[in-house]
Amino acid sequence: MTGLTFRWTSWTRRLQRYFPVSRMAISLPLALAAALLLIGINELGYERSARAVKGIAATHETRSTLNKLLQQMLDAETGLRGYLLTGDDRYLAPYNTAVNEVNQTLDELRNVYVSDGGNLIPVTMLSRHVSRKLAEMDLSLKLRKQGNEEAWKFVMRTDVGKEHMDAIREQSAILIHESSLRVSAGERQIMHSLQVSRLGIAITAAIGLIAFYLYLQQSNALKLAVLREQMVLERERDRLEDLVQERTASLAKLATYLQQVRENERGHLARELHDELGSLLTAAKLDVARIKSRLGDTAPEALQRLQHLTETLNSGIALKRRIVEDLRPSSLANLGLLPSLEILTREFAQRADLQVTTELDAVNLAPAAQLTLYRMVQEALTNISKYAQAQQVSVVLQDMGSHVALQVTDDGQGFDPQQVGASSHGLDGMRHRVEAEGGRLHVESRPGHGTRITATLPSLPPVTKTGAEPTPPKTVAP
């Protein structure tokens, strides 16, 4: 801004040096007078040209209406002749349409002449000829419908219809000729207005060139300033984009690391629960069994309490086993992905009292990708049991060659994916897991139409060996 102010001040000083104050005081009123004169000439020329253009438009509308009227009369005459000669009612359709539109076209023609201030006498004469022609055609039509062959043929052989049609064409030609004269007059008026405008433009051309030159100088200065500002903004934008990309990559790495740490902690906690808590529960169960064997039948009440304690320990062992499997599925490491998914869906069906259908193909995935798909199905089933209110669930794993597709579908109440709250991290966690393995996650859902979650992951290169056949579809009843 300081540079622009200095440049503008220097230009002002130069103008004051080359043009004294007295010349500036004379040139300004002359420029204003020239501008006012140009405005007055342009306004006058505009008004005259507008009237001429309006007249030309009315003339073109008159021609168009006349051509439409002639076409309607021809359509009516053609349709009537077809009916008279063949007796087929299909020929009456264009006749009836044309007859119904003729009066409307005549009204349009009258309105054009009234708005343009023209003479209505030629239009009245044209209306009379049209009415006579319509009456002659209507008479022929009635005679034909009545079966009076001689009468309608006599009317057809006479020259009455031709005379009426020639009169319509002649009167239309007169109206078209009058409209052509009005077009010529309007064009002359427009040319005169243009010549007057040229004179006004020539008067102000010199002043306009000087003002344009000064404007270019100022515009160039402003353009240079804007370009410099844009360059600064672009550099700042590029820097911010690089920073955002860098931070995004860092956050993605951190999220992946935290996910791996979480899995490691789950594995460590699962081992601790399996080794330590499992040993304690098993030892307690053995002690209870030993005490029961020593008591025999001497203390029925104590034996009953020990039986209840045994059942409680069995429930604790089952709960421990389920928690361990949720934390780190041992079946995934020992049996593979397909048996693990079958076990997971079967236990979910029993626990949630739902019908789960599975269709699992043998796939070739890395262990990390297998764990990702297992966690996705686990998270999806958890969400279904909490929110979906579904009756049927489908889990489909397909081998597509270069990639693997996993779909989890339910028939529940669905939701709007665009309105998922920021506190709902389930879908975000699924998406991050899948994208971290080079895949994509797609969620399809509508309120009342269920939900479908699809994940695609790249598969490993095929290994030459006898592959396992894909498992047939299975339905797990609750």
XYZ file of C-alpha atoms in Angstrom:
478
model
C 0.000 0.000 0.000
C 2.900 2.367 0.715
C 4.352 1.719 -2.757
C 0.995 2.330 -4.429
C 0.487 5.559 -2.485
C 3.936 6.775 -3.481
C 3.347 5.863 -7.153
C -0.060 7.586 -7.217
C 1.477 10.686 -5.613
C 4.215 10.759 -8.252
C 1.621 10.536 -11.055
C -0.354 13.390 -9.496
C 2.764 15.528 -9.348
C 3.553 14.794 -12.992
C 0.034 15.775 -14.091
C 0.282 18.995 -12.131
C 3.669 19.686 -13.758
C 2.485 19.156 -17.357
C -1.034 20.562 -16.969
C -1.349 23.830 -15.055
C -4.333 24.405 -12.803
C -6.074 26.700 -15.346
C -5.973 24.014 -18.074
C -7.217 21.398 -15.645
C -10.077 23.733 -14.695
C -11.034 24.141 -18.382
C -10.618 20.497 -19.394
C -12.813 19.166 -16.616
C -15.942 21.209 -17.608
C -15.312 20.330 -21.259
C -15.080 16.650 -20.389
C -18.285 16.900 -18.370
C -20.050 18.766 -21.191
C -18.891 16.203 -23.726
C -20.053 13.391 -21.470
C -23.464 15.008 -20.960
C -23.770 15.621 -24.699
C -22.916 12.009 -25.414
C -25.440 10.852 -22.832
C -28.145 13.071 -24.358
C -27.408 11.886 -27.908
C -27.341 8.270 -26.811
C -30.606 8.606 -24.906
C -32.301 10.229 -27.888
C -30.922 7.612 -30.245
C -31.928 4.872 -27.826
C -35.516 6.082 -27.629
C -35.827 6.360 -31.408
C -34.140 3.020 -31.943
C -36.297 1.387 -29.291
C -39.449 2.611 -31.012
C -38.122 1.406 -34.356
C -37.155 -1.992 -32.926
C -40.572 -2.293 -31.328
C -42.180 -1.550 -34.686
C -39.958 -4.077 -36.439
C -40.789 -6.685 -33.808
C -44.504 -5.987 -34.274
C -44.024 -6.310 -38.027
C -42.290 -9.660 -37.683
C -45.039 -10.778 -35.344
C -47.627 -9.693 -37.945
C -45.857 -11.700 -40.638
C -45.590 -14.721 -38.373
C -49.291 -14.491 -37.482
C -50.297 -14.136 -41.123
C -48.176 -17.118 -42.125
C -49.702 -19.116 -39.304
C -53.208 -18.089 -40.440
C -52.503 -19.142 -44.021
C -51.069 -22.461 -42.838
C -54.133 -23.092 -40.687
C -56.457 -22.369 -43.607
C -54.439 -24.722 -45.817
C -54.531 -27.430 -43.133
C -58.290 -27.012 -42.794
C -58.854 -27.140 -46.559
C -56.557 -30.167 -46.954
C -58.217 -32.072 -44.123
C -61.697 -31.272 -45.446
C -60.848 -32.377 -48.988
C -59.424 -35.637 -47.620
C -62.621 -36.295 -45.714
C -64.843 -35.351 -48.657
C -62.984 -37.689 -50.985
C -62.540 -40.684 -48.641
C -65.158 -40.259 -45.930
C -62.489 -41.199 -43.329
C -63.008 -39.350 -40.011
C -59.271 -39.241 -39.410
C -58.984 -36.399 -41.925
C -61.275 -34.279 -39.744
C -58.676 -34.053 -36.944
C -56.448 -31.467 -38.716
C -59.557 -29.704 -40.035
C -61.087 -29.311 -36.577
C -57.773 -28.256 -35.054
C -57.183 -25.598 -37.726
C -60.743 -24.249 -37.526
C -60.508 -23.954 -33.731
C -57.213 -22.046 -33.968
C -58.199 -19.623 -36.779
C -60.253 -17.294 -34.586
C -57.500 -17.216 -31.974
C -54.967 -16.306 -34.665
C -57.209 -13.496 -35.934
C -57.492 -12.115 -32.395
C -53.691 -12.177 -32.108
C -53.442 -10.269 -35.388
C -55.921 -7.624 -34.181
C -54.036 -7.232 -30.887
C -50.762 -6.718 -32.749
C -52.304 -3.983 -34.914
C -53.971 -2.295 -31.929
C -50.746 -2.236 -29.883
C -48.790 -0.954 -32.886
C -51.379 1.744 -33.721
C -51.977 0.367 -37.207
C -55.066 0.491 -39.424
C -57.580 -2.251 -38.594
C -59.502 -2.024 -41.885
C -57.258 -4.545 -43.759
C -57.501 -6.909 -40.791
C -61.301 -6.602 -40.814
C -61.428 -7.381 -44.510
C -59.173 -10.397 -43.991
C -61.464 -11.613 -41.208
C -64.465 -11.396 -43.555
C -62.725 -13.464 -46.230
C -61.681 -16.038 -43.636
C -65.244 -16.246 -42.279
C -66.626 -16.783 -45.795
C -64.068 -19.511 -46.471
C -64.877 -21.226 -43.162
C -68.604 -21.006 -43.910
C -68.077 -22.567 -47.357
C -66.013 -25.430 -45.844
C -68.550 -25.959 -43.057
C -71.356 -26.182 -45.641
C -69.447 -28.821 -47.610
C -68.785 -30.780 -44.431
C -72.464 -30.767 -43.393
C -73.598 -31.837 -46.861
C -71.075 -34.691 -46.865
C -72.181 -35.900 -43.435
C -75.836 -35.746 -44.531
C -75.011 -37.965 -47.528
C -75.960 -35.337 -50.117
C -73.342 -36.337 -52.676
C -74.509 -34.110 -55.519
C -74.657 -31.012 -53.353
C -71.171 -31.206 -51.804
C -69.635 -32.230 -55.121
C -71.313 -29.257 -56.759
C -69.920 -26.926 -54.107
C -66.509 -28.521 -54.524
C -66.532 -28.093 -58.331
C -67.390 -24.405 -58.129
C -64.720 -21.746 -57.810
C -66.196 -20.261 -54.634
C -63.606 -21.860 -52.351
C -60.767 -20.849 -54.661
C -62.047 -17.273 -54.838
C -62.226 -17.046 -51.050
C -58.739 -18.511 -50.664
C -57.326 -16.154 -53.307
C -58.955 -13.232 -51.530
C -57.347 -14.353 -48.238
C -53.942 -14.614 -49.891
C -54.345 -11.238 -51.585
C -55.362 -9.502 -48.366
C -52.507 -11.213 -46.507
C -50.085 -10.020 -49.178
C -51.343 -6.446 -48.673
C -50.770 -6.704 -44.941
C -47.311 -8.191 -45.459
C -46.450 -5.381 -47.877
C -47.535 -2.788 -45.323
C -45.427 -4.501 -42.677
C -42.428 -4.457 -45.030
C -42.856 -0.720 -45.460
C -42.898 -0.288 -41.685
C -39.740 -2.417 -41.384
C -37.963 -0.221 -43.950
C -39.019 2.933 -42.123
C -37.792 1.485 -38.821
C -34.463 0.511 -40.327
C -33.990 4.037 -41.703
C -34.772 5.473 -38.295
C -32.248 3.152 -36.654
C -29.564 4.122 -39.209
C -30.210 7.815 -38.515
C -29.892 7.212 -34.781
C -26.643 5.332 -35.333
C -25.184 8.205 -37.361
C -26.056 10.662 -34.628
C -24.462 8.373 -32.063
C -21.281 8.163 -34.160
C -20.984 11.935 -34.005
C -21.274 11.918 -30.223
C -18.756 9.135 -29.911
C -16.259 11.002 -32.097
C -16.546 14.081 -29.856
C -15.613 12.182 -26.706
C -13.079 9.766 -28.260
C -10.007 11.889 -27.487
C -11.009 12.504 -23.895
C -11.830 8.818 -23.517
C -8.400 7.792 -24.844
C -6.637 10.049 -22.354
C -8.756 8.758 -19.491
C -8.177 5.195 -20.696
C -4.424 5.747 -20.762
C -4.452 7.006 -17.194
C -6.674 4.127 -16.231
C -4.246 1.638 -17.785
C -1.378 3.112 -15.811
C -3.272 2.835 -12.572
C -4.628 -0.608 -13.497
C -1.132 -1.912 -14.236
C 0.058 -0.675 -10.865
C -2.858 -2.337 -9.118
C -2.369 -5.518 -11.154
C 1.282 -5.728 -10.130
C 0.290 -5.270 -6.507
C -2.401 -7.946 -6.823
C 0.040 -10.338 -8.499
C 2.555 -9.845 -5.720
C -0.168 -10.440 -3.148
C -1.323 -13.580 -4.993
C 2.219 -14.919 -5.101
C 2.537 -14.402 -1.366
C -0.827 -16.071 -0.764
C 0.066 -19.001 -3.047
C 3.353 -19.548 -1.238
C 1.553 -19.433 2.083
C -1.139 -21.784 0.803
C 1.473 -24.257 -0.484
C 3.255 -24.104 2.841
C 0.013 -24.745 4.728
C -0.919 -27.622 2.397
C 2.475 -29.222 2.919
C 2.087 -28.743 6.652
C -1.413 -30.270 6.598
C -0.187 -33.253 4.573
C 2.735 -33.707 6.907
C 0.511 -33.527 9.989
C -2.038 -35.862 8.375
C 0.649 -38.417 7.605
C 1.967 -38.106 11.157
C -1.501 -38.586 12.614
C -2.086 -41.602 10.383
C 1.205 -43.139 11.525
C 0.337 -42.354 15.130
C -3.131 -43.902 14.762
C -1.607 -47.017 13.200
C 0.971 -47.211 15.972
C -1.708 -46.784 18.655
C -3.783 -49.479 16.975
C -0.806 -51.824 17.000
C -0.077 -50.951 20.621
C -3.733 -51.646 21.436
C -3.563 -55.054 19.772
C -0.319 -55.829 21.609
C -1.885 -54.790 24.912
C -4.914 -56.919 24.132
C -2.659 -59.876 23.380
C -0.683 -59.335 26.592
C -3.873 -58.988 28.654
C -5.361 -62.066 26.991
C -2.260 -64.100 27.856
C -2.309 -62.840 31.434
C -5.974 -63.705 31.814
C -5.486 -67.095 30.206
C -2.384 -68.000 32.204
C -2.941 -66.380 35.589
C -6.705 -66.055 35.973
C -7.313 -69.318 34.146
C -4.899 -71.133 36.465
C -6.515 -69.613 39.560
C -10.023 -70.542 38.455
C -8.982 -74.047 37.463
C -7.156 -74.551 40.786
C -10.199 -73.292 42.682
C -12.428 -75.669 40.742
C -10.088 -78.589 41.529
C -10.055 -77.645 45.219
C -13.833 -77.537 45.282
C -13.965 -80.980 43.635
C -11.463 -82.343 46.180
C -13.497 -80.959 49.091
C -16.686 -82.477 47.659
C -15.018 -85.867 47.364
C -13.830 -85.733 50.990
C -17.182 -84.647 52.410
C -19.072 -87.450 50.720
C -22.730 -87.496 51.769
C -22.162 -86.310 55.342
C -23.078 -82.616 54.777
C -25.830 -82.161 52.167
C -26.084 -78.407 52.702
C -22.334 -77.939 52.233
C -22.394 -80.152 49.142
C -25.187 -77.985 47.707
C -23.168 -74.822 48.306
C -20.092 -76.434 46.796
C -22.147 -77.403 43.727
C -23.278 -73.771 43.368
C -19.661 -72.658 43.744
C -18.639 -75.121 41.021
C -21.256 -73.709 38.666
C -20.093 -70.171 39.478
C -16.496 -71.133 38.720
C -17.594 -72.717 35.425
C -19.385 -69.464 34.521
C -16.265 -67.513 35.430
C -14.115 -69.809 33.295
C -16.536 -69.390 30.360
C -16.556 -65.614 30.855
C -12.762 -65.613 31.000
C -12.602 -67.644 27.803
C -15.015 -65.274 26.013
C -13.102 -62.181 27.210
C -9.812 -63.724 26.081
C -11.281 -64.547 22.676
C -12.579 -60.992 22.321
C -9.224 -59.549 23.271
C -7.105 -61.838 21.095
C -8.867 -64.569 19.117
C -6.783 -67.687 19.507
C -8.792 -69.374 16.755
C -7.429 -66.836 14.250
C -3.842 -67.815 14.970
C -4.521 -71.547 15.325
C -7.299 -72.255 12.819
C -7.279 -69.394 10.308
C -9.679 -66.673 9.217
C -12.604 -68.791 7.954
C -13.047 -70.956 11.093
C -12.579 -67.876 13.275
C -15.362 -66.024 11.456
C -17.617 -69.078 11.691
C -17.017 -69.321 15.437
C -17.545 -65.582 15.868
C -20.824 -65.529 13.924
C -22.106 -68.715 15.643
C -21.449 -67.328 19.129
C -22.983 -63.996 18.129
C -26.110 -65.724 16.811
C -26.519 -67.647 20.075
C -25.819 -64.636 22.259
C -27.967 -62.091 20.307
C -30.745 -64.563 19.335
C -30.432 -63.642 15.622
C -30.211 -65.603 12.378
C -26.762 -65.194 10.815
C -25.964 -66.430 7.288
C -22.319 -66.869 6.268
C -20.780 -67.438 2.846
C -17.000 -67.590 3.153
C -14.453 -68.206 0.392
C -10.890 -69.313 1.019
C -8.692 -66.190 0.740
C -4.977 -65.482 0.706
C -4.283 -62.606 3.090
C -1.480 -61.495 5.355
C -1.997 -62.088 9.104
C -2.460 -58.355 9.727
C -5.140 -58.167 7.009
C -6.883 -61.234 8.464
C -6.957 -59.584 11.884
C -8.334 -56.415 10.271
C -11.239 -58.319 8.681
C -11.900 -60.214 11.898
C -12.011 -56.965 13.911
C -14.280 -55.397 11.310
C -16.795 -58.250 11.551
C -16.528 -58.150 15.334
C -17.191 -54.387 15.458
C -20.025 -54.642 12.929
C -21.753 -57.428 14.875
C -21.372 -55.438 18.093
C -23.009 -52.393 16.480
C -25.823 -54.579 15.102
C -26.598 -56.016 18.526
C -26.599 -52.534 20.102
C -28.391 -50.331 17.560
C -29.712 -52.163 14.487
C -32.709 -54.060 15.930
C -32.192 -56.552 13.093
C -33.635 -60.011 12.531
C -31.202 -61.368 9.926
C -27.484 -60.792 9.399
C -25.335 -61.858 6.464
C -21.523 -62.150 6.393
C -20.015 -62.756 2.929
C -16.277 -63.138 2.201
C -15.383 -63.337 -1.508
C -12.095 -63.889 -3.293
C -11.953 -61.562 -6.326
C -8.490 -62.596 -7.462
C -6.501 -59.417 -6.949
C -8.507 -58.372 -3.910
C -10.802 -59.719 -1.211
C -14.280 -58.316 -0.496
C -16.041 -58.652 2.853
C -19.680 -57.631 3.334
C -21.674 -57.466 6.552
C -25.377 -56.836 5.892
C -28.342 -56.531 8.254
C -32.048 -55.803 7.826
C -32.252 -53.441 10.795
C -33.472 -49.889 11.147
C -30.464 -48.370 9.358
C -29.134 -44.825 9.741
C -27.917 -41.816 7.765
C -24.112 -42.048 7.332
C -23.911 -38.257 6.859
C -25.370 -37.635 10.321
C -23.128 -39.922 12.355
C -21.946 -38.016 15.411
C -18.322 -37.071 15.969
C -18.294 -39.196 19.137
C -19.050 -42.393 17.159
C -15.630 -43.830 16.467
C -16.677 -47.341 15.401
C -16.916 -46.607 11.671
C -13.835 -44.372 11.786
C -11.892 -47.156 13.468
C -13.010 -49.661 10.826
C -12.090 -47.290 8.015
C -8.658 -46.566 9.480
C -7.908 -50.269 9.946
C -8.918 -51.099 6.378
C -7.090 -48.128 4.827
C -3.963 -48.919 6.845
C -3.876 -52.291 5.047
C -4.256 -50.606 1.643
C -7.993 -51.226 1.294
C -11.230 -49.257 1.248
C -14.382 -49.244 3.370
C -17.821 -48.354 2.026
C -20.959 -47.917 4.152
C -24.450 -48.075 2.609
C -27.416 -47.375 4.841
C -30.774 -45.603 4.913
C -33.203 -45.193 7.779
C -35.553 -48.166 7.685
C -33.612 -50.071 4.984
C -30.816 -51.817 6.881
C -27.043 -51.393 6.585
C -24.316 -52.862 4.394
C -20.622 -52.450 5.223
C -18.179 -53.475 2.481
C -14.403 -53.717 2.859
C -11.984 -54.510 0.032
C -8.372 -55.498 0.724
C -5.615 -56.458 -1.702
C -4.841 -60.156 -1.563
C -1.414 -61.773 -1.536
C 0.026 -63.193 -4.770
C -1.388 -66.662 -5.447
C 0.611 -69.653 -4.226
C 0.777 -72.762 -6.420
C -0.858 -75.433 -4.273
C -4.032 -77.376 -3.941
C -6.396 -74.736 -2.655
C -9.244 -75.405 -0.293
C -12.707 -75.364 -1.746
C -14.841 -72.392 -0.692
C -17.203 -73.130 2.141
C -20.860 -73.424 1.158
C -23.331 -70.891 2.543
C -24.287 -71.576 6.124
C -27.150 -70.315 8.250
C -26.599 -70.112 11.975
C -29.876 -70.264 13.859
C -30.098 -68.488 17.171
